[in-house]
Coordinates of C-alpha atoms in Angstrom, one line a residue:
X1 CA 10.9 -10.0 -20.8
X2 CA 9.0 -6.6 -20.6
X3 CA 11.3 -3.2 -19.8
X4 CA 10.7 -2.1 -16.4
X5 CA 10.6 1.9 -16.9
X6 CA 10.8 4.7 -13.9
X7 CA 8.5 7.2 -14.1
X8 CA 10.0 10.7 -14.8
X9 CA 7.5 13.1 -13.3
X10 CA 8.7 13.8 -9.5
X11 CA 11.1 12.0 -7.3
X12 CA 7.7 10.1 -5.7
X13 CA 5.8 9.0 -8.8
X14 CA 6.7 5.7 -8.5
X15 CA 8.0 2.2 -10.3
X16 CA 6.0 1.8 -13.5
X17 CA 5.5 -1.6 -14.0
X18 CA 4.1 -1.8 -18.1
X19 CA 0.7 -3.0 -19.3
X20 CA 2.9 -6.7 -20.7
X21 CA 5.3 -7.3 -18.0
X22 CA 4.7 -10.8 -17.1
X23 CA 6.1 -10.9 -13.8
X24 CA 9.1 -13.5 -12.5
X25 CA 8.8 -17.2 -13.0
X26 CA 7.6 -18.7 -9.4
X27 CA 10.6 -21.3 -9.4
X28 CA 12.7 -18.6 -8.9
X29 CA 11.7 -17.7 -5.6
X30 CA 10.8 -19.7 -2.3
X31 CA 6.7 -19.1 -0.8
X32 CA 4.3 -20.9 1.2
X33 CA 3.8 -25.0 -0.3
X34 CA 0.3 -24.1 0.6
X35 CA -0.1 -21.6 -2.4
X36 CA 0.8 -23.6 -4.9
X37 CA -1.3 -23.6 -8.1
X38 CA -2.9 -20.1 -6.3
X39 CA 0.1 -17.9 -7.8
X40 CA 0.3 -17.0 -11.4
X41 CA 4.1 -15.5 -10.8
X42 CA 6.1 -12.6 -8.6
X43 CA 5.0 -9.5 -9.8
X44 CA 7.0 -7.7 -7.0
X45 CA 9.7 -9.1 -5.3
X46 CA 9.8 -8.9 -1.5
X47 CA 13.4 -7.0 -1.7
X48 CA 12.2 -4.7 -4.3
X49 CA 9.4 -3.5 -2.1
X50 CA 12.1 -2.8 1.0
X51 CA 14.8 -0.8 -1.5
X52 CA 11.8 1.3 -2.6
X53 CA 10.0 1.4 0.9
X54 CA 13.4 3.0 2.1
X55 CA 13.5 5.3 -0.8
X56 CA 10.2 6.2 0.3
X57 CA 11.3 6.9 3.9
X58 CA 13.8 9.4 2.8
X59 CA 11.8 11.2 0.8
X60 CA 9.0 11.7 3.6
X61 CA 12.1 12.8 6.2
X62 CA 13.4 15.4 3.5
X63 CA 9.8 16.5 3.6
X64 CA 8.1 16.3 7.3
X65 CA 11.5 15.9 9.0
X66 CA 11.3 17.6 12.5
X67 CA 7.0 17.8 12.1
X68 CA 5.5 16.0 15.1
X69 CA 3.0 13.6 12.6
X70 CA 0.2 11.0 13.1
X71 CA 0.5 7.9 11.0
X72 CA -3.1 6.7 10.0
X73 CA -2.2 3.1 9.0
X74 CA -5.3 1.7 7.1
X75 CA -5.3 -2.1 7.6
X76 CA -5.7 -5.0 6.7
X77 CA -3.7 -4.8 4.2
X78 CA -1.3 -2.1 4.5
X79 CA 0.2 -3.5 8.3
X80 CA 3.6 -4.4 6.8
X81 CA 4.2 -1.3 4.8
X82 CA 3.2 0.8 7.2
X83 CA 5.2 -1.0 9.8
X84 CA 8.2 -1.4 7.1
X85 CA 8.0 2.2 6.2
X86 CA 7.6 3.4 10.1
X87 CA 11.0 1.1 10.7
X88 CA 12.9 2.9 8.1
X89 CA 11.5 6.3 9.4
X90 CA 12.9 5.6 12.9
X91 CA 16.1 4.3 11.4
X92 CA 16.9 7.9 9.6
X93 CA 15.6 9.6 12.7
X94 CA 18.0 7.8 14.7
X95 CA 20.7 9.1 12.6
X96 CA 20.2 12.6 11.4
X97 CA 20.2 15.7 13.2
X98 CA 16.1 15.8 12.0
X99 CA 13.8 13.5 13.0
X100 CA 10.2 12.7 12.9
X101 CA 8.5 11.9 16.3
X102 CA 5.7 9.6 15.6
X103 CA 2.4 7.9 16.4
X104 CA 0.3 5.4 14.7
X105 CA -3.4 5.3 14.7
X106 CA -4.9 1.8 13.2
X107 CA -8.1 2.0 10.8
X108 CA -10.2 -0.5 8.7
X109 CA -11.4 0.0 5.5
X110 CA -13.4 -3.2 3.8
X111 CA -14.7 -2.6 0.0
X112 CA -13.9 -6.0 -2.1
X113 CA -16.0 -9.0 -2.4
X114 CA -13.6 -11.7 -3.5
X115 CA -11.6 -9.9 -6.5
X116 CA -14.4 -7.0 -7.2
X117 CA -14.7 -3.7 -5.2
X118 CA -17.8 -2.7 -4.0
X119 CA -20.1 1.1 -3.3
X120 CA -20.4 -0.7 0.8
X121 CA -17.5 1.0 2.2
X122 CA -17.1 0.2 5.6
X123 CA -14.2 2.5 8.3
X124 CA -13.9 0.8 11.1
X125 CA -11.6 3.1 13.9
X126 CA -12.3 6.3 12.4
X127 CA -15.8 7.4 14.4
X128 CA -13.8 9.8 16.4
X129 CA -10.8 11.3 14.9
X130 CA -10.6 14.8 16.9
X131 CA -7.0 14.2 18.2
X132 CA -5.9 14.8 14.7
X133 CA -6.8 18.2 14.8
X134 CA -4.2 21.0 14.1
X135 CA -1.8 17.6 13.4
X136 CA 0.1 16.5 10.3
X137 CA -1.1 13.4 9.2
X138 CA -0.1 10.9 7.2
X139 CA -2.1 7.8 5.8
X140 CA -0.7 5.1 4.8
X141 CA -2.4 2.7 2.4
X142 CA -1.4 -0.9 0.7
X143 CA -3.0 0.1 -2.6
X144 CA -4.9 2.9 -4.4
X145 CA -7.2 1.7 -7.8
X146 CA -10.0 4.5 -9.1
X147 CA -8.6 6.6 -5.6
X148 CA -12.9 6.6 -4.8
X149 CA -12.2 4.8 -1.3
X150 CA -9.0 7.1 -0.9
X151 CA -11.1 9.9 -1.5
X152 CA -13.8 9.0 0.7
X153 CA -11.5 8.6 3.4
X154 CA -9.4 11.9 2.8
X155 CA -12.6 13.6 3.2
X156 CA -13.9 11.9 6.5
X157 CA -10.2 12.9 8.0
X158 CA -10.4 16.5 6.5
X159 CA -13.7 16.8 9.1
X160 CA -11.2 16.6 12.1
X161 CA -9.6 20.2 10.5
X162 CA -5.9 18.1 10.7
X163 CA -2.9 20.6 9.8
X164 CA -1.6 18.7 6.8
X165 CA -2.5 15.4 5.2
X166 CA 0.0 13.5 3.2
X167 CA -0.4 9.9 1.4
X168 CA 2.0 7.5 1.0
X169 CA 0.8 4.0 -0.9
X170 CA 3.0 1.1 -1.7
X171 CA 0.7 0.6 -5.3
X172 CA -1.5 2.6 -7.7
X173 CA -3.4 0.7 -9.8
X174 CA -3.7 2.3 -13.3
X175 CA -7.2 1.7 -14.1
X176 CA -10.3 3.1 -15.6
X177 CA -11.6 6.6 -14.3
X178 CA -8.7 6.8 -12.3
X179 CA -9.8 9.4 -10.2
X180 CA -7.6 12.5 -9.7
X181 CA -7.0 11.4 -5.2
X182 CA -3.5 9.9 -5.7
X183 CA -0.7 9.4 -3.0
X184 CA 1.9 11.8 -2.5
X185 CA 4.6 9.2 -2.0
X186 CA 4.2 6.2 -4.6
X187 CA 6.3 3.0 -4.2
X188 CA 4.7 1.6 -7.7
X189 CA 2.3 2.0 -10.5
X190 CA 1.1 -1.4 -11.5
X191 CA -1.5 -2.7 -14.7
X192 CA -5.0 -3.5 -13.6
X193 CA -4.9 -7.0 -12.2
X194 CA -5.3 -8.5 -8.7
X195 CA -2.5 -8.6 -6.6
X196 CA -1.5 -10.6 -3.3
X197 CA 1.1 -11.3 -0.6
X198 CA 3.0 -8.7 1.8
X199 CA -0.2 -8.2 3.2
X200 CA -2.3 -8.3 0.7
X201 CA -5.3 -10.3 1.1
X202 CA -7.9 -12.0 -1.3
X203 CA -10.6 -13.2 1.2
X204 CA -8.2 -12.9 4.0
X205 CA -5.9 -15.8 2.5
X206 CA -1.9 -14.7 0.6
X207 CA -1.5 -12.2 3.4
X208 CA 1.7 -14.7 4.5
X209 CA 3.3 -14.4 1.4
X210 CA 6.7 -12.0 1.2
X211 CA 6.4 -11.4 -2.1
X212 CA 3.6 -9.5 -4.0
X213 CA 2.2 -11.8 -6.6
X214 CA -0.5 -12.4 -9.1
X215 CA -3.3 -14.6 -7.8
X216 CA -4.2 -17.2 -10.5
X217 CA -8.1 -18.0 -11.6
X218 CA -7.9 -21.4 -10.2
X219 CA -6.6 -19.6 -7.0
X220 CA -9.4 -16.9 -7.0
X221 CA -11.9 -20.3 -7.6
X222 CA -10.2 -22.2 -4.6
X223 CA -10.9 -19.0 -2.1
X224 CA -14.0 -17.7 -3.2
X225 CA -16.4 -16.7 -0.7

């Protein structure tokens, strides 16, 4: 089975998951009887994305501890890391002398067709951001690919003339004309290939798996729109 290998460059650059790892063998992990056939194997296991989500928590308190920030969770997909990640935030705050006092703002972002990103971006929540001026913001996103929809977004908030803007996403798909708009906190860096579960959708179905796993073709054929 394929090394698993942890990036050197900065505390925050993430778990590099190689080109050939193949993932973990289904049987060795309980999901939904619904899904199977749909699941090629558990490319991230649900506990590996808590140790790192908390790694990930400390690392934002050694940086914005005692800021007063905005947390822009952009959903669907990235509900349970954001909510995992603000859980692990309160939890330090709640014992440290520095803490984080919080709130969350909820926007959309829609840009795949089945398993194929699209130009039709879509924010949904995000017509009038002006509370987030002069405020320390940070987005938090499921998954980052080319960093184009990142990007797009970074530059609708930057409008609102917010104090600071950090990014914290769970995966960063390395993938052709990888665009230079990368998170600041990184939980993994993953090959190119379509991904579901822990909120993850594909056509809204998978987002009730714990684990985050590799959709199969006959799976992609079952849910296609």
């Amino acid at each position: 089975m394929a090394d698993v290998a942890v990036q050197s460059h900065g505390r925050s650059g993430g778990i590099v998951m190689n080109d050939d790892w193949p993932g973990y063998s289904l049987d060795l992990f309980s999901y939904p009887a619904h899904y199977c056939g749909d699941l090629d194997c558990v490319f991230i296991p649900h506990g590996m994305i808590m140790d790192r989500t908390e790694r990930l928590a400390r690392n934002i308190m050694d940086d914005l501890g005692d800021h007063d920030i905005v947390v822009l969770c952009v959903l669907k997909g990235g509900y349970q890391f954001c909510v995992d990640l603000v859980d692990r935030i309160k939890a330090l705050s709640r014992n440290s002398n520095r803490t984080i006092p919080m709130r969350v703002h909820f926007i959309r972002l829609k840009s795949y067709l089945n398993d194929q990103s699209t130009e039709d971006l879509h924010i949904l929540g995000a017509e009038d951001l002006s509370f987030l001026a002069g405020k320390n913001v940070l987005i938090v996103e499921a998954i980052v690919g080319t960093g184009k929809t990142m990007e797009t977004l970074l530059m609708h908030v930057e409008a609102f003339r917010p104090k600071m803007i950090k990014v914290a996403g769970l995966l960063v798909k390395r993938v052709p004309h990888n665009a230079a708009c990368l998170p600041d906190y990184v939980g993994f860096e993953i090959p190119d290939r379509f991904v579901v579960g822990y909120a993850l959708d594909y056509n809204e179905y998978f987002r009730d798996l714990n684990h985050i796993c590799v959709i199969s073709e006959s799976g992609k054929m079952k849910y296609k729109i």
